[in-house]
Every structure is written in C-alpha cells, then in structure tokens.
Amino acid sequence: MHAFDEIKALRKDISKTIGCFPLYPPLELFHSMGFTPFVFWDLRHFINSFNTADKHLQAYACSVSRRLVEFICSTPDDIIDALFMYNACDTLRNLPEIINCCLQEKVNKPRIFKMHIPMAPEEQTKTTDYLSGRITALIRELEESFGVSFSPERFRQSIALYRKMRLLNEKLEKMVAQNIISYNLFSLITRKGLFAKIENHIEEMESIAANHSSSPKNKHDVPTASVIISGILPPPPSLIDALENYEIRIVGNDIATQRRSYAYTPGDTGDPCLYYRDFYHHHFPCPTLLYKSDQRLAAIKNLIYNTRARGFIFIGEKFCEYEYFEIPYLEKKLREMGVFTLHLEISVDDESGANYMTRLEAFAELLKS
Amino acid sequence: MRLSKIMQNDYLRLHQKAEKGAFVVWIAIVVPAELFSGFENVVYAVPESHAAMSAGKGVGPLQCEKAENNGYSPDLCSYARIDLGTSFDGGKDSPTFGLPKPHLLISDNNNCSLLVKWFDVYHREWGIPHFILDVPFCYETQKEEDLRYILSQYQDIIKIIESMSGQRFDYYRFIEAVQNSHEALFHWKRFLSAAAHKPSGITVFDSFVQMAPFLTSRGTKELAEHYRLLADETLENVSRGIFPVPDEKYRLLWDNIAPWHQLNKMSARLAELNANIIAASYTYCMGSVEGEIDLYNYDGADPLRYLARTQNFSVCPHGLELRFQSMKKAIASMGIDGIIFASNRSCKVYSLMQMDLLKRATDSLGVPAVMIDIDHADARKYTEENVFLRVEALLELIDAKRNALARAHHKEG
C-alpha cells in the first residue's frame, strides 16, 4: 500500500498528523500531544519519478532529499497537518523553505516546525539549557498552533509505547540474525512503521514475533558468510535478494532507519527536556549527529563483536557526504580487525543492482573462503 | 602586488611561527579568528582558503586525486578533497608548502556542516582535539537565545586554548583585533561600493581575490590598512574614469563561491562580450548580517557579542527568504541587469535553493537569470563552452527585455 493510502486510512481515526524528517525527531512528544507522527524516510518504494522535485532541486542532491520533496509535494490535501524538521545535514536544512515554495499553490498547507538540536559534544559545550529551551519552545508552538496541551502523564505513556516498539525491533533484528525471519520482511516492517500508528505498528511486530516463534535453526551456529550492513537507508530489495542468493546472512545492521533509530530509549520521566537530553546524548552514533563521531567506531566494533560478523557492507547513498567522509577510515579500521568490507554505492539511476552483482558475488566467495 | 605580498607574508609567518612553537589552530572559514589575537602566540590556518588558492594556482585536480586515491569520493566537496590530498601528501605540490600541523581543530556547522566531518578526518587520523562550533541556521533574523548559545561557545574556545596552550587570553588585545576587523570591513564595503557606478569600478573577480586576506589576516592592522588603500585606489580610479570593462553593457550578479580555477579566463571572455559581473552574494555578505548588504555596525561596546551577532555573516547560513532579501537589495542598489546562479556541485549548502531563488528573482523582480554548472575548485567538473552558452543566452535575454521596454516606451511616446 502507498504511504498516502496508509495515512488516509488512518486519518479516519486520528485527529492530527505530523510528518517528520530526518530520522530522530521527538516522536514521543508529538504522540503525547495528540499527534500521530510519521517519519518521512525510506521513500524509495513510493516515489520513483521526480517531476516536482526536479523543479526545485539539482540532480546532485541525494535521493533522500529529492524523494522527500516529491513525496511531500504530492501528498493529497488534508492528510498532513504539520511538518517537523531538525538540523541534520546541509541539504536537509535547506528543505523547509524549498518545500514551502513547492506548496505555495496548496490551500491547506501544513504548518512547518523547525528545531535546532545541539551538535556540540557535551564534554566541550554545555548544551543542556539550549536544548531545553528548544524543546520548551516547540511545545509552546504546538500548543499555540493546534490548541493541544502537554501532559507529563501522557508523555510517560508515549515513552512506554515507543520503548516497547524499539524493543520489539531489537527482537525482530535478532530473529533475522537467527534466520527465523528474512531481512526483507524485517525491512518491510520497519519501513511500514515509519508510516503507521505506533499502536498498530507494535501490534504487527508482536504478531510477527509470535507467528515465527519456532526455535531458531542452528541457534549457536554463526554462518560463515555473515555480515553487518550499514547506511542511511536499507538496501534496495534487489540487493537483499542477491545477498540471500549468495547465502550471505545479515546478522546485524547499522542502518539509520533501523538499529540507529531503535537502539536506545531513555528512562521513564514526565520531563521532556530531561528525556531528550538523554535521548540525543546517548543516541546510537550516526554520522549526521556530529557530536557522536568519536563513538562511531566503538559502536560498530561492538556490533561486530556481538554478532561475530565476518563482513561489513557499506550501502552508500550517492551524494550523502556525511557517510562518505567516514567510510575510508572505518574501512581501514575494520580491515585491521580482520573484517572483510565492501562498499557499494546506490543511486537513483541505478537501484536495480546490476552494477554491483559481480562485486557482491566475489565478496560472498571471500567471506566463505 | 600588495595582495600577493600580504598572502605570501601571512603563509610565511604562519610557517615560521609554527616552527618556533606557536600554538596552531586550523579553523573553518567563518570561525572568528579575532579570538586568537587575544593570545600572544597562537596562529591559525584556514584549509578552505588554502584549497581555494591551490585551485587558483591550478593544482586543484592534482590534490583532489590524491584524496580520491585514499578512498575519498569524488562527490565530496573539492575544497575538502584538495585539503585532504595536500595533507596526506605532506604538503607536496601546495603553493604554500601545505599548512603547519595543528594542535587544535575548530570547525563550525553554520557555513557548512560537512566541515565538521572533514575536520573529523584529521581528528581521527592525527588524534588532534576537534572543537565543533555549533551555530543554529538562520531562517530568520538571529534569535537572542541563539546568540547567547554562540557566545557561550566562544568562552569555551578561549578556555580550551588557554588550557591546551598554557597562554592567557588578553581581552585588550582581542578588543583591538575586533576593531581592526571592523575597520577592514568598513573599507571592504567602500571597495565594493565602486560596483554601483556605471560602468562599474570593479569586477567580481577583483572582489573574489581580495577576500583572501580577510581569511588569513583577520584582526590585524595590516588588513584594515590594505582594504583602506584598496578602497581609496578603486574609488580614485572611478573618479578618474578608469574602469575594468569600459564598454560595460551588461551588469551581472554572481550567486555562489568563485570558480577559482577560471578567474582569468572567465573575466577575459566576459569582457569581450562587454559583460561585467560586478557583484556576488559571496562577497557582499562580508561585514553584513542575514538579509542585509550594508555594514553591520560595531559600536565598540561588547566585541564578543558583535562577533556572535555577525557569526552568520556569510551566505550559506541563511535561509532562502533571507538570501532573497539581500539579493533584492543588491540588485536595486547596483543596477543589476541579470543574475548568474552558479550551481556548484561542491557546495550543496549554497546551491540547493538556487532553483527557487532563480524563479523568485525572475518572477517577482523581473531580472533575467540563468543557471550554470561549476565546481569551485575541481576544474575537471567544469565545461567552459557549456557555461558560456548559458551566459550568452542570458545576455540575449537582457537584450530582449531592453528591446521590449524600448518598444513600450516608444508606443507610449
């Protein structure tokens, strides 16, 4: 089902929707204030032409931003009440005003909320007060714009739901590593979660976990061709199929919509300022969170240690410089550890996988050798 | 001549002082270097400026290839690739013998947040501390809370340098540096004002190259004096009727970073067409705040606050609306006939709103505009003929507009 249809179908039961980008917005806060938040990411499956986006963005913008503009601008009226974005990269920070230009003709334009999340490391600069100020201002703006109100109790309830969702994601990820469910299914579920009501998403994940609860095959057996995949987007289905064909098992991931998003949930509190300080401070390292850079290698090493992966595949999204500045260093360090690495580049012009099949096959041979 | 001497001296002094044990800081282009003047023996280098110079001297692609051979994607900013290539090769082929190795890296994320990733490479490879100056993007006039946040980070920079270098920050030396910079910017604006004359007293290529000492000599008396002399000489030339494009027929505005590898060629070819790019958003932003082109005045009361208020002086930290406002002012005050939007693959932050800016400029201001493809420092990504095909089309558009206006006047008459 197209994301629009999913949102439309939900719209009957929900009063307010907010579309967020990029990946680590304050979802619990929006949910607690009566919004159904969606995360506008991983839009490859819905957007394959760029008729509107190409009028606003040059072709050397990454596919994420081009799809995002196309997606938002082709969203039917009245299904998105608000948009939220925070600072992540140089491309995305230009988007709110570009989107505003795209939506000029629309009668019911969503209100756009923006927030600066501090990118200075805590040990360098005290960012707590600044972040608290931004969270407080966001709450005030939402209250004023939509007549909603913040409640610590509801916020606690939302935290509990999102924690449950993240834990379920971890559970399913383990089931992929144990070969109980396919990575394709897991990837589908995480993508659906971006456009679903949190309650429905939890229900679906619980059902999958229950339906595939049989004992893992070869529980303690780590396959020789085991890999971790990394990138701002999950690999396209053709690549996942190829991995399966070559009997390469994905035993862990460093994908932005997956592990990087669900790896950490702060403790229970009714104070959103405290919560998001903890949330961003302890977030799984992502190249877009500039202050987490020092922890990135350690986090990846930890993943490799925990999964005993033999290989690491960088799924590079063309024009995503944030990832590309880190890849040479990470590749070097992983090779020093004896981990085989492969760097594939995915672009909008070539998502069929034709250009990397041979390399993938050779990599599979290497892993099995 | 004077400019070359200043640049030579700046790089020579940098190397000599570093050799003698000065504390060396590498900074991003908009980090307020006046802060370092508050220390007796702290010097700074600007990798972006060095990369621009390398591109201007024709070694851009060579240094880019060195970075690419080390695994860095050719899609990354060419400044970054030049700098990484130069550093990985120990300064070989650099016009300044590279830069002395730093003790501290200070990047910022307002001008370009990729700078943080770029400096992280050195932070990781060399184990050098990296300070990230975190500056909120300006969609509107800078907010007081953002200014206070920036101020707190300036204090952190001072503290970290004090602790790492063992030197004490001298506030009075710093005040003097800020005054020098402000004076330099005052004269910079006088220099740029020569563009308002018809024909223009300058070309944009003059202003592009004259930006360099602002990056390497910030806070010095020499910088203020250089810009004073530059403005005096330029305005004197205007009063004597000396103009770079005497038969100037087309007055153009440039939007983006300079194509450093093409300055001479582009300038000469435009002059043949009686076209003069007289101004650029890249140069008129210096000394101004968001949405403005006039000098932001420093009243001498609080130098740190002044620096924080002007932290976003360059174009990249500004949203589309603010960029449009300043562009509109530049067009009106300088009598611009057409705009060249230079879509720059190496600078997404500058380029990725140009399509909407172009539309607004043509639709609401009625100014003809074209978009060309450039790369500010990697000549391999530039095609002269494609660019000039578009530029000539722009000149035709300007002619067509003038002819239509003339016909309308004739009819009214």
PDB file of C-alpha atoms in Angstrom, chain B residues 244-245 247 250 264-276 384 388 392 395:
ATOM      1  CA  PRO B 244      37.819  47.385 -15.854  1.00  0.00           C
ATOM      2  CA  VAL B 245      35.131  46.992 -18.561  1.00  0.00           C
ATOM      3  CA  ASP B 247      32.194  49.500 -22.606  1.00  0.00           C
ATOM      4  CA  TYR B 250      25.636  44.088 -19.092  1.00  0.00           C
ATOM      5  CA  ASN B 264      41.294  34.944 -15.548  1.00  0.00           C
ATOM      6  CA  LYS B 265      39.662  33.075 -18.410  1.00  0.00           C
ATOM      7  CA  MET B 266      36.129  33.910 -17.398  1.00  0.00           C
ATOM      8  CA  SER B 267      36.932  37.528 -16.733  1.00  0.00           C
ATOM      9  CA  ALA B 268      38.594  37.983 -20.127  1.00  0.00           C
ATOM     10  CA  ARG B 269      35.854  36.224 -22.062  1.00  0.00           C
ATOM     11  CA  LEU B 270      33.108  38.220 -20.350  1.00  0.00           C
ATOM     12  CA  ALA B 271      34.929  41.478 -21.065  1.00  0.00           C
ATOM     13  CA  GLU B 272      34.964  40.557 -24.759  1.00  0.00           C
ATOM     14  CA  LEU B 273      31.174  40.419 -24.558  1.00  0.00           C
ATOM     15  CA  ASN B 274      31.083  43.793 -22.757  1.00  0.00           C
ATOM     16  CA  ALA B 275      29.631  41.933 -19.816  1.00  0.00           C
ATOM     17  CA  ASN B 276      30.776  42.539 -16.275  1.00  0.00           C
ATOM     18  CA  GLU B 384      33.684  26.341 -20.368  1.00  0.00           C
ATOM     19  CA  PHE B 388      29.293  30.421 -21.909  1.00  0.00           C
ATOM     20  CA  GLU B 392      25.363  34.298 -23.834  1.00  0.00           C
ATOM     21  CA  LEU B 395      22.831  38.400 -22.411  1.00  0.00           C
TER      22      LEU B 395
END
